[in-house]
Coordinates of C-alpha atoms in Angstrom, one line a residue:
M2 CA 17.5 -25.3 56.7
E3 CA 13.6 -26.3 55.9
K4 CA 12.7 -23.0 57.0
Y5 CA 14.5 -21.2 54.3
F6 CA 14.4 -24.3 52.1
K7 CA 10.4 -23.3 52.0
L8 CA 10.9 -20.4 52.3
I9 CA 12.6 -20.2 48.3
C10 CA 10.0 -22.6 47.6
I11 CA 7.2 -19.5 48.2
G12 CA 10.3 -17.7 46.6
F13 CA 10.1 -19.4 43.2
L14 CA 5.8 -18.9 43.2
I15 CA 5.6 -15.7 43.9
S16 CA 8.1 -15.0 41.0
N17 CA 7.1 -17.1 38.6
A18 CA 3.2 -15.7 39.9
I19 CA 4.8 -11.6 38.7
Q20 CA 5.7 -13.5 35.2
A21 CA 2.1 -14.5 35.4
Q22 CA 0.7 -11.6 35.4
G23 CA 3.4 -9.4 33.0
L24 CA 4.8 -7.0 35.6
L25 CA 7.8 -9.7 35.2
G26 CA 9.4 -9.1 31.1
E27 CA 6.7 -9.7 28.3
K28 CA 2.6 -9.2 29.7
I29 CA 0.8 -11.2 29.2
Q30 CA -1.5 -10.7 25.9
K31 CA -4.9 -12.7 26.0
F32 CA -6.3 -13.9 23.2
T33 CA -9.6 -13.9 21.8
R34 CA -12.4 -16.4 19.2
Q35 CA -12.4 -13.4 17.1
D36 CA -8.7 -13.1 17.1
N37 CA -8.0 -16.4 15.7
L38 CA -11.3 -15.9 13.4
R39 CA -9.6 -12.7 11.6
G40 CA -5.4 -14.5 12.5
S41 CA -6.9 -18.2 11.6
I42 CA -6.7 -20.1 8.4
T43 CA -9.9 -21.8 9.2
T44 CA -11.7 -24.5 7.5
E45 CA -13.8 -22.2 5.9
R46 CA -10.4 -20.3 4.3
A47 CA -8.7 -22.8 3.8
W48 CA -11.0 -24.8 0.8
W49 CA -10.4 -21.5 -2.2
D50 CA -7.4 -19.8 -3.5
L51 CA -8.9 -16.1 -4.3
K52 CA -8.8 -15.6 -8.4
K53 CA -10.0 -12.6 -8.4
Y54 CA -12.2 -8.7 -6.8
H55 CA -13.3 -6.1 -7.9
L56 CA -15.1 -3.9 -5.7
D57 CA -16.3 -1.1 -6.9
I58 CA -17.5 0.4 -4.1
K59 CA -19.5 4.9 -3.7
V60 CA -17.7 7.2 -0.8
N61 CA -20.1 9.7 0.3
P62 CA -18.4 12.0 1.6
A63 CA -21.9 14.3 3.5
D64 CA -22.3 11.1 5.1
S65 CA -19.2 9.5 5.8
T66 CA -20.5 5.8 4.6
I67 CA -19.4 4.1 1.7
S68 CA -21.2 1.2 -0.4
G69 CA -21.2 -0.9 -3.0
S70 CA -19.5 -5.2 -3.6
N71 CA -17.3 -6.4 -4.0
T72 CA -17.6 -9.8 -6.8
I73 CA -14.8 -12.4 -5.1
R74 CA -13.7 -15.2 -8.0
Y75 CA -11.7 -18.7 -6.7
Q76 CA -11.1 -21.3 -7.4
V77 CA -12.3 -24.6 -5.7
L78 CA -9.4 -26.4 -4.1
K79 CA -11.9 -28.5 -1.7
S80 CA -15.4 -29.5 -1.5
Y81 CA -16.9 -27.2 1.2
N82 CA -20.0 -25.1 1.1
S83 CA -19.3 -22.6 4.0
M84 CA -17.1 -19.5 2.8
Q85 CA -15.5 -17.1 5.7
I86 CA -16.0 -13.0 4.3
D87 CA -14.7 -10.7 6.5
L88 CA -16.3 -7.0 7.5
Q89 CA -15.6 -5.5 10.3
K90 CA -18.1 -3.3 12.6
P91 CA -20.2 -1.3 12.6
M92 CA -20.1 -1.6 8.7
Q93 CA -22.6 -4.4 7.3
I94 CA -23.1 -7.4 4.5
S95 CA -26.4 -6.4 2.9
K96 CA -27.0 -10.1 1.5
V97 CA -24.6 -12.2 -1.6
I98 CA -25.2 -14.0 -5.0
Q99 CA -24.0 -16.6 -6.7
D100 CA -25.6 -18.7 -9.8
G101 CA -27.8 -15.6 -9.5
K102 CA -29.0 -16.7 -5.6
E103 CA -29.6 -14.8 -2.3
L104 CA -27.5 -16.8 0.3
K105 CA -28.0 -17.8 3.4
I106 CA -25.6 -15.4 6.1
E107 CA -23.8 -16.4 9.8
R108 CA -22.3 -13.4 11.2
D109 CA -19.7 -14.2 14.2
G110 CA -19.0 -10.0 15.1
N111 CA -16.8 -9.4 12.1
A112 CA -16.3 -12.9 10.2
F113 CA -19.5 -13.4 8.1
F114 CA -20.1 -17.4 6.8
I115 CA -21.9 -17.7 3.5
K116 CA -24.1 -20.7 3.7
L117 CA -23.9 -22.5 -0.1
I118 CA -26.4 -24.2 -2.6
A119 CA -24.3 -24.7 -5.4
P120 CA -22.3 -27.8 -6.0
Q121 CA -18.1 -26.2 -5.0
N122 CA -16.5 -29.3 -7.2
I123 CA -12.8 -28.9 -6.8
G124 CA -10.8 -27.7 -9.5
E125 CA -13.7 -25.2 -10.4
T126 CA -13.6 -21.8 -10.4
K127 CA -16.7 -19.9 -9.9
E128 CA -17.8 -15.8 -8.4
V129 CA -19.7 -14.5 -4.9
V130 CA -20.7 -10.8 -4.7
V131 CA -21.3 -8.9 -1.6
F132 CA -22.9 -6.5 -1.5
Y133 CA -22.3 -4.3 2.1
N134 CA -22.8 -0.5 2.8
G135 CA -22.2 1.8 6.6
K136 CA -19.7 3.2 8.1
P137 CA -15.8 2.6 8.1
K138 CA -14.0 2.5 11.6
V139 CA -12.6 6.5 11.3
A140 CA -9.1 7.0 11.7
I141 CA -7.4 7.7 14.9
N142 CA -3.9 7.9 14.2
P143 CA -2.9 7.3 10.7
P144 CA -1.8 4.7 10.1
W145 CA -0.4 3.3 12.7
D146 CA -4.7 3.7 14.4
G147 CA -6.1 3.1 10.2
G148 CA -9.3 2.9 9.7
I149 CA -10.9 6.2 7.4
T150 CA -9.7 9.7 7.1
W151 CA -12.8 11.9 6.6
S152 CA -10.5 15.5 6.6
K153 CA -9.9 18.3 4.3
D154 CA -8.2 20.3 2.6
K155 CA -7.2 23.9 2.7
N156 CA -9.6 25.3 0.4
G157 CA -12.6 22.8 2.0
K158 CA -12.4 20.1 0.0
S159 CA -12.7 16.3 1.0
F160 CA -9.4 15.4 1.5
I161 CA -10.4 11.0 2.2
A162 CA -8.2 8.0 2.2
S163 CA -7.5 4.5 3.2
T164 CA -4.7 3.2 6.3
C165 CA -5.8 -0.9 7.8
Q166 CA -2.7 -2.6 7.9
G167 CA -2.1 -4.6 11.4
L168 CA -6.7 -3.4 11.8
G169 CA -7.6 -5.4 8.9
A170 CA -8.6 -4.2 5.0
S171 CA -11.9 -5.8 6.1
V172 CA -12.8 -2.6 8.8
W173 CA -14.6 -0.9 5.1
W174 CA -14.1 -4.1 2.3
P175 CA -15.5 -6.8 2.8
N176 CA -12.7 -9.6 1.3
K177 CA -10.9 -12.8 2.8
D178 CA -8.9 -10.9 4.9
H179 CA -6.2 -13.4 6.3
M180 CA -1.9 -12.4 4.6
Y181 CA -1.9 -15.8 2.8
D182 CA -4.1 -15.9 -0.5
E183 CA -3.1 -13.0 -2.0
V184 CA -6.2 -12.0 -4.6
D185 CA -4.5 -12.5 -8.0
E186 CA -5.3 -9.4 -9.2
M187 CA -8.2 -6.3 -9.8
L188 CA -10.5 -4.2 -10.4
I189 CA -11.2 -0.5 -7.6
S190 CA -14.1 1.6 -9.1
V191 CA -14.3 4.3 -6.7
N192 CA -17.8 6.6 -7.3
V193 CA -16.4 9.8 -5.3
P194 CA -18.1 13.8 -6.4
N195 CA -17.6 15.5 -9.7
N196 CA -15.0 18.1 -8.0
L197 CA -12.9 14.7 -6.6
M198 CA -11.2 12.5 -8.4
D199 CA -9.9 9.5 -6.5
V200 CA -6.7 7.0 -6.4
S201 CA -5.8 3.6 -5.7
N202 CA -3.9 0.5 -7.8
G203 CA -3.0 0.3 -10.9
R204 CA -3.5 2.0 -13.9
L205 CA -6.4 3.8 -14.5
Q206 CA -8.9 2.6 -16.6
G207 CA -11.8 5.0 -17.4
V208 CA -13.7 7.7 -15.9
T209 CA -16.8 7.1 -15.6
N210 CA -19.0 10.2 -15.5
L211 CA -22.7 10.4 -14.3
E212 CA -25.9 11.7 -14.6
D213 CA -26.7 12.6 -10.6
G214 CA -23.1 15.0 -11.7
T215 CA -20.6 11.6 -9.4
K216 CA -17.7 10.1 -11.1
T217 CA -16.2 7.2 -11.1
F218 CA -13.1 6.0 -11.3
T219 CA -11.9 3.0 -12.2
W220 CA -8.4 1.1 -11.7
T221 CA -6.6 -2.1 -12.4
V222 CA -4.2 -4.1 -11.4
S223 CA -2.3 -6.7 -12.8
N224 CA -0.1 -7.9 -10.0
P225 CA -0.5 -10.2 -6.5
I226 CA -1.7 -7.4 -3.9
N227 CA -2.3 -7.9 -0.1
N228 CA -5.1 -6.8 1.4
Y229 CA -3.7 -4.0 3.2
G230 CA -1.9 -2.6 0.2
V231 CA -5.6 -1.7 -1.4
N232 CA -5.9 1.6 -0.5
I233 CA -9.0 4.7 -1.7
N234 CA -7.5 7.6 -2.1
I235 CA -10.0 11.1 -2.8
G236 CA -9.0 15.3 -3.3
D237 CA -8.7 17.7 -5.8
Y238 CA -5.6 16.1 -6.6
T239 CA -3.7 17.1 -9.8
S240 CA -1.1 14.4 -11.6
F241 CA 1.7 15.1 -13.4
S242 CA 4.2 12.1 -14.2
E243 CA 7.9 10.8 -16.0
V244 CA 9.7 7.1 -16.9
Y245 CA 12.1 6.1 -15.2
K246 CA 14.6 3.9 -17.3
G247 CA 14.8 1.1 -14.8
E248 CA 16.3 -2.8 -15.1
K249 CA 13.0 -4.3 -16.9
G250 CA 12.4 -1.0 -19.7
D251 CA 9.9 2.1 -19.0
L252 CA 8.6 2.1 -16.2
D253 CA 5.3 5.2 -15.8
C254 CA 5.7 7.2 -12.6
Q255 CA 3.3 9.1 -12.2
Y256 CA 2.5 11.4 -8.8
Y257 CA -0.7 12.7 -7.7
V258 CA -0.9 15.7 -5.7
L259 CA -3.5 18.4 -4.2
K260 CA -3.7 21.4 -6.9
D261 CA -1.8 24.0 -4.6
N262 CA 1.1 21.6 -4.7
L263 CA 1.9 21.7 -7.5
E264 CA 5.0 22.8 -8.1
K265 CA 6.1 22.1 -4.9
A266 CA 6.0 18.3 -5.8
K267 CA 7.2 18.2 -8.9
K268 CA 10.6 19.7 -7.6
H269 CA 10.6 17.0 -4.5
F270 CA 9.9 14.5 -6.0
K271 CA 13.0 14.2 -8.1
E272 CA 13.7 11.9 -5.0
V273 CA 12.0 9.1 -6.6
P274 CA 14.3 7.9 -10.1
R275 CA 17.1 8.5 -7.0
M276 CA 14.9 5.5 -5.0
L277 CA 14.5 3.4 -7.9
K278 CA 18.1 3.5 -8.5
A279 CA 19.6 2.9 -5.5
F280 CA 16.8 0.9 -4.4
E281 CA 17.0 -2.1 -8.2
H282 CA 20.9 -1.7 -8.0
W283 CA 20.4 -3.9 -4.2
F284 CA 17.0 -5.1 -4.7
G285 CA 16.5 -6.1 -8.2
S286 CA 14.2 -4.6 -10.3
Y287 CA 11.5 -2.5 -9.5
P288 CA 8.6 -5.7 -8.5
F289 CA 5.6 -3.8 -9.8
Y290 CA 6.1 -2.5 -13.8
E291 CA 2.8 -3.9 -15.5
D292 CA 1.0 -1.9 -12.8
S293 CA 3.4 1.5 -12.6
F294 CA 4.8 3.2 -10.0
K295 CA 2.3 6.5 -8.2
L296 CA 3.1 8.7 -5.4
V297 CA -0.1 10.2 -4.0
E298 CA -0.3 13.2 -1.7
A299 CA -1.4 11.9 1.9
P300 CA -4.0 13.3 4.5
Y301 CA -1.0 11.5 6.5
L302 CA 2.4 11.2 6.9
G303 CA 2.6 7.8 4.1
M304 CA 2.2 4.0 3.9
E305 CA 3.8 1.0 1.5
H306 CA -0.1 0.9 -0.6
Q307 CA 1.2 -1.1 -3.9
S308 CA 1.8 0.5 -6.9
S309 CA 0.4 3.6 -5.0
V310 CA 2.5 4.4 -2.1
T311 CA 1.2 7.2 0.0
Y312 CA 3.1 10.6 1.0
G313 CA 2.3 12.8 3.4
N314 CA 5.6 13.9 4.6
H315 CA 5.3 18.0 3.9
Y316 CA 8.2 17.9 1.7
Q317 CA 10.7 17.8 3.8
N318 CA 13.7 15.8 4.1
G319 CA 13.9 13.3 7.0
Y320 CA 10.9 12.6 9.5
L321 CA 8.3 15.7 9.3
G322 CA 11.5 17.3 9.5
T323 CA 13.8 15.3 11.8
D324 CA 16.6 13.2 11.6
R325 CA 15.7 9.4 13.5
S326 CA 19.4 8.1 13.5
K327 CA 21.3 11.7 14.7
S328 CA 23.7 10.8 12.2
G329 CA 23.3 13.9 10.3
W330 CA 22.5 11.5 6.9
G331 CA 18.7 11.2 8.3
M332 CA 18.3 14.1 6.2
K333 CA 19.8 13.8 3.1
F334 CA 15.9 12.4 1.7
D335 CA 12.9 12.6 2.2
Y336 CA 12.1 9.4 4.7
I337 CA 9.0 8.5 3.7
I338 CA 9.3 8.7 -0.4
I339 CA 12.2 6.6 0.5
H340 CA 11.5 4.3 3.2
E341 CA 7.1 3.4 1.9
S342 CA 8.6 2.9 -1.5
G343 CA 10.6 0.0 -0.3
H344 CA 8.4 -1.3 1.2
E345 CA 7.9 -2.4 -2.9
W346 CA 10.2 -4.9 -2.7
F347 CA 9.7 -6.1 1.1
A348 CA 5.5 -5.8 2.4
N349 CA 4.5 -6.1 -1.4
N350 CA 7.0 -7.8 -3.5
I351 CA 8.0 -10.9 -0.8
T352 CA 4.8 -10.1 1.8
Y353 CA 4.5 -12.0 5.1
K354 CA 1.5 -14.9 5.9
D355 CA 1.0 -13.9 9.0
I356 CA 1.7 -10.5 11.2
A357 CA 3.9 -11.9 13.5
D358 CA 6.1 -12.2 10.4
M359 CA 5.9 -8.5 9.8
W360 CA 9.8 -7.9 10.5
I361 CA 10.1 -9.6 7.2
H362 CA 9.1 -6.4 5.1
E363 CA 9.8 -3.7 8.6
S364 CA 13.5 -5.0 9.3
F365 CA 14.2 -5.3 5.6
T366 CA 12.8 -1.7 4.8
C367 CA 14.2 0.1 7.9
Y368 CA 17.6 -1.7 7.0
S369 CA 16.8 0.0 2.9
E370 CA 17.2 3.4 4.2
N371 CA 21.1 3.1 5.0
L372 CA 21.1 0.8 2.2
F373 CA 20.4 4.8 -0.4
V374 CA 22.0 6.6 2.0
E375 CA 25.7 3.8 1.3
F376 CA 24.6 4.2 -2.9
Y377 CA 24.8 8.1 -2.5
Y378 CA 26.8 9.0 0.3
G379 CA 29.3 6.2 0.7
N380 CA 29.8 2.3 2.9
K381 CA 30.3 5.4 6.1
A382 CA 27.7 7.0 5.8
G383 CA 25.4 4.1 5.3
S384 CA 26.7 3.1 8.6
E385 CA 26.8 6.0 10.6
Y386 CA 22.4 6.1 9.4
V387 CA 22.1 3.1 10.9
R388 CA 24.3 3.1 14.0
G389 CA 22.7 6.0 14.3
Q390 CA 19.2 3.4 14.6
R391 CA 20.2 1.7 17.1
N392 CA 18.8 5.0 20.0
E393 CA 15.4 3.9 19.0
I394 CA 16.1 -0.3 19.9
E395 CA 13.8 -1.2 23.2
N396 CA 14.6 -4.5 23.9
T397 CA 11.2 -5.6 25.9
K398 CA 10.0 -8.2 24.1
P399 CA 10.4 -10.0 20.7
I400 CA 10.3 -8.7 16.9
I401 CA 8.6 -12.2 16.5
G402 CA 4.7 -11.3 17.3
K403 CA 1.6 -14.9 18.3
Y404 CA 0.8 -16.6 15.5
D405 CA -2.9 -17.9 14.5
V406 CA -4.5 -14.3 15.9
N407 CA -3.3 -11.2 14.0
S408 CA -0.9 -10.2 16.8
E409 CA 2.5 -8.6 15.3
G410 CA 6.1 -8.4 17.4
S411 CA 7.6 -5.5 19.0
G412 CA 9.0 -2.4 17.4
D413 CA 11.8 -3.2 17.5
M414 CA 10.8 -4.8 14.4
Y415 CA 12.5 -1.2 12.3
T416 CA 16.1 -0.7 13.6
K417 CA 16.6 -3.6 15.5
G418 CA 15.8 -5.8 12.9
A419 CA 17.4 -3.1 10.4
N420 CA 20.7 -3.7 12.8
M421 CA 20.6 -7.0 12.4
L422 CA 20.7 -7.5 9.2
H423 CA 23.2 -5.1 9.2
T424 CA 25.2 -7.2 11.7
L425 CA 24.8 -10.5 8.5
R426 CA 26.2 -8.3 6.6
Q427 CA 29.2 -7.5 8.4
I428 CA 29.1 -11.3 8.7
V429 CA 29.4 -12.0 4.8
N430 CA 32.1 -10.1 4.7
D431 CA 31.8 -9.5 0.4
D432 CA 30.0 -6.5 -0.4
E433 CA 28.8 -8.1 -3.7
K434 CA 28.1 -12.0 -1.9
W435 CA 25.3 -9.5 -0.3
R436 CA 23.6 -7.8 -2.8
T437 CA 23.1 -10.7 -4.9
I438 CA 21.6 -12.3 -2.0
L439 CA 19.3 -9.4 -1.3
R440 CA 18.4 -9.7 -4.8
G441 CA 17.8 -13.3 -4.6
L442 CA 15.6 -12.8 -1.9
N443 CA 13.5 -10.9 -4.4
S444 CA 13.8 -12.9 -7.5
T445 CA 13.5 -16.8 -5.3
F446 CA 9.9 -14.9 -3.8
Y447 CA 9.0 -13.2 -6.0
H448 CA 5.3 -12.4 -5.8
Q449 CA 4.9 -14.8 -2.5
T450 CA 3.8 -14.5 0.5
V451 CA 6.2 -16.3 3.1
T452 CA 7.1 -16.8 6.7
T453 CA 10.4 -16.7 8.8
K454 CA 11.7 -20.3 8.3
Q455 CA 11.8 -19.4 3.9
I456 CA 13.8 -15.8 4.7
E457 CA 15.8 -17.6 7.4
D458 CA 15.8 -20.8 5.9
Y459 CA 17.3 -19.1 2.8
L460 CA 19.8 -16.9 4.0
S461 CA 21.4 -19.9 5.7
Q462 CA 21.8 -21.9 2.3
A463 CA 23.3 -18.0 0.5
V464 CA 25.7 -16.8 3.6
G465 CA 27.0 -20.5 3.7
L466 CA 25.8 -20.9 7.5
D467 CA 24.0 -22.1 10.0
L468 CA 22.2 -19.0 10.9
D469 CA 19.7 -21.0 13.5
S470 CA 21.1 -19.4 17.3
F471 CA 21.8 -16.2 15.2
F472 CA 17.8 -15.5 14.3
N473 CA 16.9 -16.9 17.6
Q474 CA 18.7 -14.2 19.1
Y475 CA 17.8 -11.9 16.9
L476 CA 14.0 -12.4 16.4
R477 CA 13.5 -14.2 20.1
D478 CA 15.4 -13.3 22.6
I479 CA 15.3 -10.0 23.7
R480 CA 19.0 -9.6 25.7
I481 CA 21.9 -8.3 23.0
P482 CA 24.8 -10.9 23.0
T483 CA 27.7 -10.1 24.8
F484 CA 31.3 -10.6 23.9
E485 CA 33.3 -11.1 26.7
Y486 CA 36.8 -11.4 26.7
K487 CA 40.6 -11.7 29.2
L488 CA 43.4 -11.6 28.8
I489 CA 45.6 -13.9 31.1
N490 CA 49.3 -13.8 31.4
K491 CA 49.8 -13.9 26.7
T492 CA 46.6 -16.1 26.5
L493 CA 43.5 -13.4 25.2
S494 CA 40.7 -15.2 26.2
Y495 CA 36.8 -15.2 24.8
R496 CA 33.3 -16.4 24.2
W497 CA 30.0 -14.9 24.1
T498 CA 27.5 -14.8 27.1
N499 CA 24.4 -12.7 27.3
C500 CA 23.1 -14.8 24.5
V501 CA 20.9 -18.0 23.2
A502 CA 22.0 -21.4 23.3
G503 CA 24.9 -22.7 20.7
F504 CA 25.7 -18.6 19.5
D505 CA 28.5 -19.4 18.0
I506 CA 28.5 -15.9 14.8
P507 CA 31.9 -14.4 13.7
V508 CA 32.8 -11.2 15.0
K509 CA 35.7 -8.8 13.3
V510 CA 37.6 -7.0 16.0
I511 CA 40.8 -5.0 16.8
L512 CA 43.4 -6.2 17.8
N513 CA 45.8 -4.1 19.3
G514 CA 45.5 -1.6 15.8
K515 CA 44.6 -4.7 13.9
A516 CA 41.2 -6.4 12.7
K517 CA 41.0 -10.3 13.0
W518 CA 38.3 -12.9 12.9
L519 CA 37.4 -14.2 15.7
K520 CA 34.3 -17.3 16.0
P521 CA 33.2 -17.4 20.4
Q522 CA 31.6 -19.8 21.6
T523 CA 29.2 -20.0 24.5
E524 CA 32.4 -21.8 25.7
W525 CA 35.6 -19.8 26.7
T526 CA 37.9 -20.4 23.8
T527 CA 41.7 -19.2 24.3
L528 CA 44.5 -17.8 22.7
S529 CA 48.0 -17.2 23.5
Q530 CA 49.4 -13.1 22.2
N531 CA 53.0 -11.9 22.0
S532 CA 52.5 -9.3 24.9
K533 CA 50.7 -9.9 27.8
K534 CA 49.4 -5.6 26.5
M535 CA 46.1 -6.0 24.5
K536 CA 43.2 -3.6 23.5
L537 CA 40.9 -4.9 21.7
E538 CA 37.1 -4.0 20.3
V539 CA 34.6 -4.7 18.9
D540 CA 33.3 -3.2 15.1
K541 CA 31.0 -1.2 16.1
D542 CA 28.8 -2.2 13.0
F543 CA 28.2 -5.9 14.5
Y544 CA 24.4 -5.5 16.8
V545 CA 26.0 -6.4 20.3
N546 CA 28.1 -5.8 23.5
F547 CA 31.9 -6.3 24.6
S548 CA 33.3 -6.4 28.1
K549 CA 36.4 -6.8 29.5
M550 CA 36.7 -8.7 32.3
N551 CA 39.0 -8.8 35.2

């Protein structure tokens, strides 16, 4: 007996060792000091509140450099004398000025610590001017592996763009590179060669022609904006516009495309008013009327830059011409226009504080695709689309990532997250109430940065159920809950298995051809039947498995 006990203990230790090395389950990721400096609210960040940026830069396609300054206006929350500003290698901060005096700078990797001389009095509003230059990281596979894309259009003219979600805006400009503190307003001045145009966020304030044969385009953003949402798009653009009659009145819609693509864009971008109509119905008014809506052609697939959504889907429906849902409905719309524009509500209006909660952006926006389909093609079509996306779910690691180290969670935040929300809608079982909940999210958290807990608490209260186990199951666990049932004589027994403790969501089943609501627990529940014969299926709009026990 002792021999077998020792073998069991050794096996247990080996299993733990294997798990620790990442050979079973999720791999253990190691984080560095740089991850902590980037991903946490450090002391050098916490004491000051962002008010305004003026990013004033020169982009030189000839040598792939960016140089210029960022004037940072802030309010003092707590008196302190060290400020963290982020800028990633190989970019370099050359000097920092406050009140006409040059300040001492200490660099720790991608974090620069500025030693302030003047008193920082609580409640006071102050400015620092950060000068910088260098060759920013070249985007390898934008937008996923981002940086700056230095490309050419088919006429040989420069076609340049920035992408930096996850990687961080500090890859190309100096800023407070943490999502918790959005700047309230922003000026973006971009100097480019005379034969090119820059399109950035917000509204064009003016164009200045300089004697050296360059132009400076200045854009003003009047709403709060997250760091990665700030962008530059430089090319041989032409533009056209229209006015959308929306919930808040007239919304200026402007489209910037390469000159050779003007006619096809005028036809294809008719998708935009359709998108706005559907999403204002489901989510409430477009969140940035003051800054307009822009769709800008880019040398990569696309990205949700606030009021400057970028587009590179080659003027075709689907995702690069394919239907990711394999339902047929994905070819009824241009995936990039719909998905990236949906982020104006979920990413730009409601923004995560920590990238570990990136599901708040991607789950709701992926879900917005089937709401668009439903709005134009009916409830059945929308359901078929979102269910079709289940083929992409991997369930290899949780949707929520690691906090305070700039670590996002599983890519399942897209399609699994969308199916989680579709499941929650079934539980609500009231389409108008569900629409009110989605609109309420965008009004309650209007122009705010949020945590998962805030969203969970809001949804639990709005739905009227304790959804702790529901979110623990889908956001923090990789198992698909299973509705398990058996029939003995005339008694139906059922329960939830393969699930977190306390998982108890109600579920709609089709029992002998009729819809019926059940509320399984993790322990067996019984229900008397009139017959020994039974056919049972779980409603397929619930993202769960079901299994009959013999």
